[in-house]
Coordinates of N, CA and C and ligand atoms in Angstrom, one line a residue:
M6 N -2.8 1.8 -22.3 CA -2.9 3.2 -22.0 C -1.9 4.0 -22.9
S7 N -0.9 3.3 -23.3 CA 0.2 4.1 -24.1 C -0.4 4.5 -25.4
S8 N 0.1 5.6 -25.9 CA -0.4 6.2 -27.1 C 0.7 7.0 -27.8
A9 N 0.7 7.1 -29.1 CA 1.7 7.8 -29.8 C 1.6 9.3 -29.5
D10 N 0.4 9.7 -28.9 CA 0.3 11.1 -28.5 C 1.1 11.5 -27.4
E11 N 1.7 10.5 -26.6 CA 2.4 10.9 -25.5 C 3.8 11.3 -25.9
T12 N 4.2 12.5 -25.5 CA 5.5 13.0 -25.8 C 6.3 13.1 -24.5
P13 N 7.7 13.2 -24.6 CA 8.4 13.4 -23.4 C 7.9 14.6 -22.6
R14 N 7.4 15.6 -23.3 CA 6.8 16.8 -22.5 C 5.5 16.4 -21.8
S15 N 4.6 15.7 -22.4 CA 3.4 15.3 -21.7 C 3.6 14.3 -20.6
L16 N 4.6 13.5 -20.8 CA 4.9 12.5 -19.7 C 5.6 13.2 -18.5
F17 N 6.4 14.2 -18.9 CA 7.0 15.0 -17.8 C 6.0 15.8 -17.0
V18 N 5.0 16.3 -17.7 CA 3.9 17.1 -17.0 C 3.1 16.1 -16.1
V19 N 2.8 14.9 -16.5 CA 2.1 14.0 -15.7 C 3.0 13.7 -14.4
G20 N 4.3 13.5 -14.7 CA 5.2 13.2 -13.5 C 5.2 14.4 -12.5
L21 N 5.2 15.6 -13.1 CA 5.2 16.8 -12.2 C 3.9 16.9 -11.4
R22 N 2.8 16.6 -12.1 CA 1.5 16.6 -11.3 C 1.5 15.6 -10.3
N23 N 2.0 14.4 -10.6 CA 2.0 13.3 -9.6 C 2.9 13.7 -8.4
A24 N 4.0 14.3 -8.7 CA 4.9 14.8 -7.6 C 4.2 15.9 -6.8
H25 N 3.5 16.7 -7.4 CA 2.7 17.8 -6.8 C 1.7 17.2 -5.7
A26 N 1.0 16.2 -6.2 CA 0.1 15.5 -5.3 C 0.8 14.8 -4.2
M27 N 2.0 14.2 -4.5 CA 2.8 13.5 -3.5 C 3.2 14.5 -2.4
E28 N 3.7 15.7 -2.8 CA 4.1 16.7 -1.8 C 2.9 17.2 -0.9
K29 N 1.8 17.3 -1.6 CA 0.6 17.7 -0.8 C 0.3 16.6 0.3
E30 N 0.4 15.4 -0.1 CA 0.2 14.3 0.8 C 1.3 14.3 1.9
A31 N 2.5 14.6 1.5 CA 3.6 14.7 2.5 C 3.3 15.8 3.6
I32 N 2.8 17.0 3.1 CA 2.6 18.1 4.0 C 1.5 17.7 5.0
A33 N 0.4 17.0 4.5 CA -0.7 16.6 5.3 C -0.2 15.6 6.4
M34 N 0.6 14.7 5.9 CA 1.1 13.6 6.8 C 2.0 14.2 7.9
M35 N 2.9 15.1 7.5 CA 3.8 15.7 8.6 C 3.0 16.6 9.5
E36 N 2.0 17.4 9.0 CA 1.2 18.2 9.9 C 0.5 17.4 10.9
R37 N -0.1 16.3 10.5 CA -0.8 15.4 11.5 C 0.2 14.9 12.5
Q38 N 1.4 14.5 12.1 CA 2.4 14.0 13.1 C 2.9 15.1 14.0
I39 N 3.2 16.2 13.5 CA 3.7 17.3 14.3 C 2.7 17.7 15.4
A40 N 1.4 17.6 15.0 CA 0.3 18.0 16.0 C 0.2 17.0 17.1
S41 N 0.7 15.7 16.9 CA 0.5 14.7 17.9 C 1.7 14.3 18.6
I42 N 2.9 14.5 18.1 CA 4.1 14.1 18.7 C 4.4 15.0 19.9
E43 N 4.6 14.4 21.1 CA 5.0 15.2 22.3 C 6.3 14.6 22.9
K44 N 6.5 13.4 22.9 CA 7.6 12.8 23.7 C 8.8 12.5 22.9
Y45 N 8.8 13.0 21.6 CA 10.0 12.8 20.8 C 10.3 14.1 20.1
P46 N 10.9 15.0 21.0 CA 11.1 16.4 20.5 C 12.0 16.5 19.3
E47 N 13.0 15.7 19.3 CA 14.0 15.8 18.2 C 13.3 15.4 16.8
M48 N 12.5 14.3 16.9 CA 11.7 13.9 15.7 C 10.8 15.0 15.3
K49 N 10.1 15.6 16.3 CA 9.1 16.7 16.0 C 9.8 17.9 15.3
A50 N 11.0 18.3 15.9 CA 11.7 19.4 15.3 C 12.2 19.1 13.9
K51 N 12.6 17.9 13.6 CA 13.1 17.5 12.3 C 11.9 17.6 11.3
L52 N 10.7 17.1 11.8 CA 9.6 17.1 10.9 C 9.1 18.5 10.6
E53 N 9.2 19.4 11.6 CA 8.9 20.8 11.4 C 9.8 21.4 10.3
A54 N 11.1 21.1 10.4 CA 12.1 21.6 9.5 C 11.8 21.1 8.1
H55 N 11.5 19.8 8.0 CA 11.3 19.2 6.7 C 9.9 19.7 6.1
L56 N 9.0 20.0 7.0 CA 7.7 20.5 6.5 C 8.0 21.8 5.7
Q57 N 8.8 22.7 6.3 CA 9.1 23.9 5.6 C 9.8 23.6 4.3
E58 N 10.8 22.7 4.3 CA 11.4 22.3 3.0 C 10.4 21.8 2.0
T59 N 9.4 21.1 2.5 CA 8.4 20.5 1.6 C 7.5 21.5 1.0
H60 N 7.2 22.6 1.7 CA 6.5 23.7 1.1 C 7.3 24.3 0.0
G61 N 8.6 24.4 0.2 CA 9.4 24.9 -0.9 C 9.4 23.9 -2.1
Q62 N 9.4 22.6 -1.9 CA 9.4 21.7 -3.0 C 8.1 21.8 -3.8
H63 N 7.0 21.9 -3.0 CA 5.7 22.1 -3.6 C 5.7 23.3 -4.6
Q64 N 6.3 24.4 -4.1 CA 6.4 25.7 -4.8 C 7.3 25.5 -6.1
R65 N 8.4 24.7 -5.9 CA 9.2 24.5 -7.1 C 8.5 23.8 -8.2
L66 N 7.6 22.8 -7.8 CA 6.9 22.1 -8.8 C 5.8 23.0 -9.5
D67 N 5.2 23.9 -8.7 CA 4.3 24.9 -9.2 C 5.0 25.7 -10.3
R68 N 6.3 26.1 -9.9 CA 7.0 27.0 -10.8 C 7.4 26.3 -12.1
I69 N 7.8 25.1 -12.0 CA 8.1 24.3 -13.3 C 6.8 24.1 -14.1
L70 N 5.7 23.8 -13.5 CA 4.5 23.6 -14.2 C 4.1 25.0 -14.9
D71 N 4.3 26.1 -14.2 CA 4.0 27.4 -14.7 C 4.8 27.7 -15.9
E72 N 6.1 27.3 -15.8 CA 7.1 27.6 -16.9 C 6.7 26.8 -18.1
L73 N 6.1 25.6 -17.9 CA 5.7 24.8 -19.0 C 4.3 25.2 -19.6
G74 N 3.8 26.3 -19.0 CA 2.5 26.8 -19.5 C 1.3 26.0 -19.0
E75 N 1.5 25.2 -18.0 CA 0.3 24.4 -17.5 C -0.6 25.3 -16.7
D76 N -1.8 25.2 -16.9 CA -2.8 25.9 -16.1 C -3.0 25.2 -14.8
R77 N -2.5 25.8 -13.8 CA -2.6 25.2 -12.5 C -4.0 24.9 -11.9
S78 N -4.9 25.8 -12.4 CA -6.3 25.6 -11.9 C -7.0 24.5 -12.6
A79 N -6.4 24.0 -13.7 CA -7.1 23.0 -14.5 C -7.0 21.6 -14.0
F80 N -6.2 21.4 -13.0 CA -6.2 20.0 -12.4 C -6.2 20.1 -10.9
K81 N -6.7 19.0 -10.4 CA -6.7 18.9 -8.9 C -5.7 17.8 -8.6
D82 N -5.1 17.9 -7.4 CA -4.2 16.9 -7.0 C -5.0 15.6 -6.8
M83 N -4.5 14.5 -7.4 CA -5.1 13.2 -7.1 C -4.7 12.8 -5.7
A84 N -5.7 12.2 -5.1 CA -5.4 11.6 -3.7 C -4.4 10.5 -3.9
M85 N -3.3 10.5 -3.1 CA -2.3 9.5 -3.3 C -2.7 8.2 -2.5
N86 N -3.0 8.5 -1.2 CA -3.3 7.3 -0.4 C -2.2 6.3 -0.3
L87 N -1.0 6.8 -0.6 CA 0.2 5.9 -0.6 C 0.3 5.3 0.8
M88 N 0.2 6.2 1.8 CA 0.4 5.8 3.2 C -0.9 5.7 4.0
G89 N -2.0 5.5 3.2 CA -3.3 5.5 3.9 C -3.4 4.5 5.0
N90 N -2.9 3.3 4.8 CA -3.1 2.3 5.8 C -2.2 2.6 7.0
V91 N -1.0 3.1 6.8 CA -0.1 3.4 7.9 C -0.6 4.5 8.7
N92 N -1.1 5.5 8.0 CA -1.7 6.7 8.7 C -2.9 6.3 9.5
A93 N -3.7 5.4 9.0 CA -4.8 4.9 9.8 C -4.4 4.3 11.1
L94 N -3.3 3.5 11.0 CA -2.8 2.9 12.2 C -2.3 3.9 13.2
T95 N -1.6 5.0 12.6 CA -1.1 6.0 13.5 C -2.2 6.8 14.1
A96 N -3.3 7.1 13.3 CA -4.4 7.8 13.8 C -5.1 7.1 14.9
S97 N -5.1 5.7 14.9 CA -5.7 5.0 15.9 C -5.0 5.0 17.2
M98 N -3.9 5.7 17.3 CA -3.1 5.9 18.5 C -2.6 4.5 19.0
A99 N -2.1 3.7 18.1 CA -1.5 2.5 18.5 C -0.4 2.8 19.5
D100 N -0.1 1.9 20.4 CA 0.9 2.1 21.4 C 2.3 2.4 20.8
D101 N 2.5 1.8 19.6 CA 3.8 2.1 19.0 C 3.6 3.0 17.8
A102 N 2.7 4.0 17.9 CA 2.5 4.9 16.8 C 3.8 5.6 16.3
I103 N 4.6 6.0 17.2 CA 5.9 6.7 16.8 C 6.7 5.8 15.9
L104 N 6.7 4.5 16.2 CA 7.5 3.6 15.4 C 6.9 3.4 14.0
K105 N 5.5 3.3 14.0 CA 4.8 3.2 12.7 C 5.0 4.4 11.9
S106 N 5.0 5.6 12.5 CA 5.2 6.9 11.8 C 6.6 6.9 11.3
T107 N 7.5 6.5 12.0 CA 8.9 6.5 11.6 C 9.2 5.6 10.4
F108 N 8.6 4.4 10.4 CA 8.7 3.5 9.3 C 8.0 4.1 8.1
A109 N 6.8 4.7 8.3 CA 6.1 5.3 7.2 C 6.9 6.5 6.6
N110 N 7.5 7.3 7.4 CA 8.2 8.4 6.9 C 9.4 8.0 6.1
F111 N 10.1 7.0 6.6 CA 11.3 6.4 5.9 C 10.9 6.0 4.5
A112 N 9.7 5.2 4.4 CA 9.2 4.8 3.1 C 8.9 5.9 2.3
F113 N 8.2 6.9 2.8 CA 7.8 8.1 2.0 C 8.9 8.8 1.5
E114 N 9.9 9.1 2.3 CA 11.1 9.9 1.8 C 11.8 9.1 0.7
N115 N 11.9 7.8 0.8 CA 12.5 7.0 -0.3 C 11.7 7.0 -1.5
F116 N 10.4 7.0 -1.4 CA 9.5 7.1 -2.5 C 9.7 8.5 -3.2
E117 N 9.8 9.5 -2.4 CA 10.0 10.9 -3.0 C 11.4 11.0 -3.7
T118 N 12.4 10.3 -3.1 CA 13.7 10.3 -3.7 C 13.7 9.7 -5.1
A119 N 13.0 8.6 -5.2 CA 12.9 7.9 -6.5 C 12.1 8.8 -7.5
A120 N 11.0 9.4 -7.0 CA 10.2 10.3 -7.9 C 11.0 11.4 -8.4
Y121 N 11.9 12.1 -7.6 CA 12.7 13.2 -8.1 C 13.7 12.7 -9.1
K122 N 14.3 11.6 -8.8 CA 15.3 11.0 -9.8 C 14.7 10.8 -11.1
S123 N 13.4 10.3 -11.1 CA 12.7 10.0 -12.3 C 12.4 11.3 -13.0
L124 N 11.9 12.3 -12.3 CA 11.6 13.6 -12.9 C 12.8 14.3 -13.5
I125 N 14.0 14.1 -12.9 CA 15.2 14.7 -13.4 C 15.5 14.1 -14.8
R126 N 15.3 12.8 -14.8 CA 15.6 12.0 -16.1 C 14.6 12.5 -17.2
M127 N 13.3 12.7 -16.8 CA 12.3 13.1 -17.7 C 12.6 14.5 -18.2
A128 N 13.1 15.4 -17.3 CA 13.5 16.8 -17.7 C 14.6 16.7 -18.8
E129 N 15.5 15.8 -18.6 CA 16.6 15.6 -19.5 C 16.1 15.1 -20.9
L130 N 15.2 14.1 -20.8 CA 14.7 13.5 -22.1 C 13.8 14.5 -22.8
D131 N 13.2 15.5 -22.1 CA 12.3 16.5 -22.7 C 13.2 17.7 -23.1
G132 N 14.4 17.7 -22.6 CA 15.2 18.9 -23.0 C 14.9 20.1 -22.2
H133 N 14.1 20.0 -21.1 CA 13.7 21.1 -20.3 C 14.7 21.2 -19.1
T134 N 15.9 21.6 -19.5 CA 17.0 21.6 -18.5 C 16.9 22.6 -17.4
A135 N 16.1 23.7 -17.7 CA 15.9 24.7 -16.6 C 15.3 24.1 -15.4
A136 N 14.5 23.1 -15.5 CA 13.9 22.5 -14.3 C 14.9 21.7 -13.4
I137 N 16.0 21.3 -14.1 CA 16.8 20.3 -13.4 C 17.4 20.8 -12.1
P138 N 18.0 22.0 -12.0 CA 18.5 22.4 -10.7 C 17.4 22.5 -9.6
L139 N 16.2 22.8 -10.0 CA 15.1 22.9 -9.0 C 14.8 21.5 -8.5
L140 N 14.8 20.5 -9.4 CA 14.5 19.1 -9.0 C 15.6 18.5 -8.2
E141 N 16.8 18.9 -8.6 CA 18.0 18.4 -7.8 C 18.0 18.9 -6.4
Q142 N 17.6 20.2 -6.2 CA 17.5 20.7 -4.8 C 16.5 19.9 -4.0
S143 N 15.4 19.6 -4.6 CA 14.4 18.9 -3.8 C 14.9 17.4 -3.6
L144 N 15.5 16.8 -4.6 CA 16.1 15.5 -4.4 C 17.1 15.5 -3.3
S145 N 17.9 16.5 -3.2 CA 19.0 16.5 -2.1 C 18.3 16.6 -0.7
E146 N 17.2 17.3 -0.7 CA 16.5 17.5 0.6 C 15.8 16.1 1.0
E147 N 15.3 15.4 0.0 CA 14.6 14.1 0.3 C 15.7 13.1 0.8
L148 N 16.8 13.1 0.1 CA 17.9 12.2 0.4 C 18.3 12.4 1.9
A149 N 18.5 13.7 2.2 CA 19.0 14.1 3.5 C 18.0 13.7 4.6
M150 N 16.7 13.9 4.3 CA 15.6 13.5 5.3 C 15.6 12.0 5.5
A151 N 15.7 11.2 4.3 CA 15.7 9.8 4.4 C 16.9 9.3 5.2
R152 N 18.0 9.9 5.0 CA 19.2 9.5 5.8 C 19.1 9.8 7.3
W153 N 18.5 11.0 7.6 CA 18.3 11.4 9.0 C 17.4 10.3 9.7
I154 N 16.3 10.0 9.0 CA 15.4 9.0 9.6 C 16.2 7.7 9.8
D155 N 16.9 7.3 8.8 CA 17.6 6.0 8.9 C 18.6 6.0 10.1
E156 N 19.2 7.2 10.3 CA 20.2 7.3 11.4 C 19.5 7.4 12.8
H157 N 18.2 7.6 12.8 CA 17.5 7.9 14.1 C 16.5 6.8 14.5
V158 N 16.4 5.7 13.7 CA 15.5 4.6 14.0 C 16.0 4.0 15.4
D159 N 17.3 3.9 15.6 CA 17.8 3.3 16.9 C 17.4 4.2 18.0
D160 N 17.6 5.5 17.9 CA 17.3 6.4 19.0 C 15.8 6.4 19.4
V161 N 15.0 6.4 18.4 CA 13.5 6.5 18.6 C 13.1 5.2 19.3
T162 N 13.7 4.1 18.8 CA 13.3 2.8 19.4 C 13.7 2.6 20.8
T163 N 14.9 3.1 21.1 CA 15.5 3.1 22.5 C 14.6 3.9 23.4
R164 N 14.2 5.1 23.0 CA 13.3 5.9 23.8 C 11.9 5.2 24.0
Y165 N 11.4 4.7 22.9 CA 10.1 4.0 23.0 C 10.1 2.9 24.0
V166 N 11.2 2.1 23.9 CA 11.3 0.9 24.8 C 11.5 1.3 26.2
T167 N 12.4 2.3 26.4 CA 12.7 2.8 27.8 C 11.5 3.4 28.5
V168 N 10.8 4.3 27.8 CA 9.6 4.9 28.4 C 8.5 3.9 28.6
S169 N 8.3 3.0 27.6 CA 7.2 2.0 27.8 C 7.6 1.1 29.0
H170 N 8.8 0.7 29.1 CA 9.3 -0.1 30.2 C 9.1 0.5 31.6
A171 N 9.2 1.9 31.6 CA 9.0 2.6 32.8 C 7.6 2.8 33.2
G172 N 6.7 2.2 32.3 CA 5.3 2.3 32.6 C 4.5 3.5 32.1
H173 N 5.2 4.2 31.2 CA 4.5 5.4 30.7 C 4.0 5.2 29.2
D174 N 3.1 6.0 28.8 CA 2.7 6.0 27.4 C 3.8 6.6 26.5
A175 N 4.3 5.8 25.6 CA 5.4 6.2 24.7 C 4.9 6.3 23.3
S176 N 3.6 6.3 23.1 CA 3.1 6.2 21.7 C 3.5 7.3 20.8
L177 N 3.5 8.6 21.2 CA 3.8 9.6 20.3 C 4.5 10.8 21.1
Ligands
LIG209 FE1 10.2 14.7 1.8

């Protein structure tokens, strides 16, 4: 697939479009979870806050693509399906859906973190330094979200086990 026609600019644009699709997937994933989670209010509130951040990240990518002269109407976001299997499990209302969602979210936030690190490097290689502060802001938000999930796996698991052990539905 590689070709001499690929420039640092064209590769950066592909990376930006992929990230744009990634954030669209993130928004859909969090909206589904927020709609279903009832018994884990702290997780729900955090997802609501990160959903707002994610809309901002999506807009930053739009802005960078606009600055590069990319016609936003000329492409559609590719379906990522990165977390398709995990989402299917969650949608099936598995008894431990909250745990599966938490694991999936942790994986997704780390995926996003790596994607932004890569985009920052591409912006440097392309010399499009104006994009770097925007990408760094999104990177810091993804790192913070990944860290928060990491720090709350214990709490979520404790609540899941406690509620289940008391004979209640602890799924979401
Ligand atoms: Fe994120």
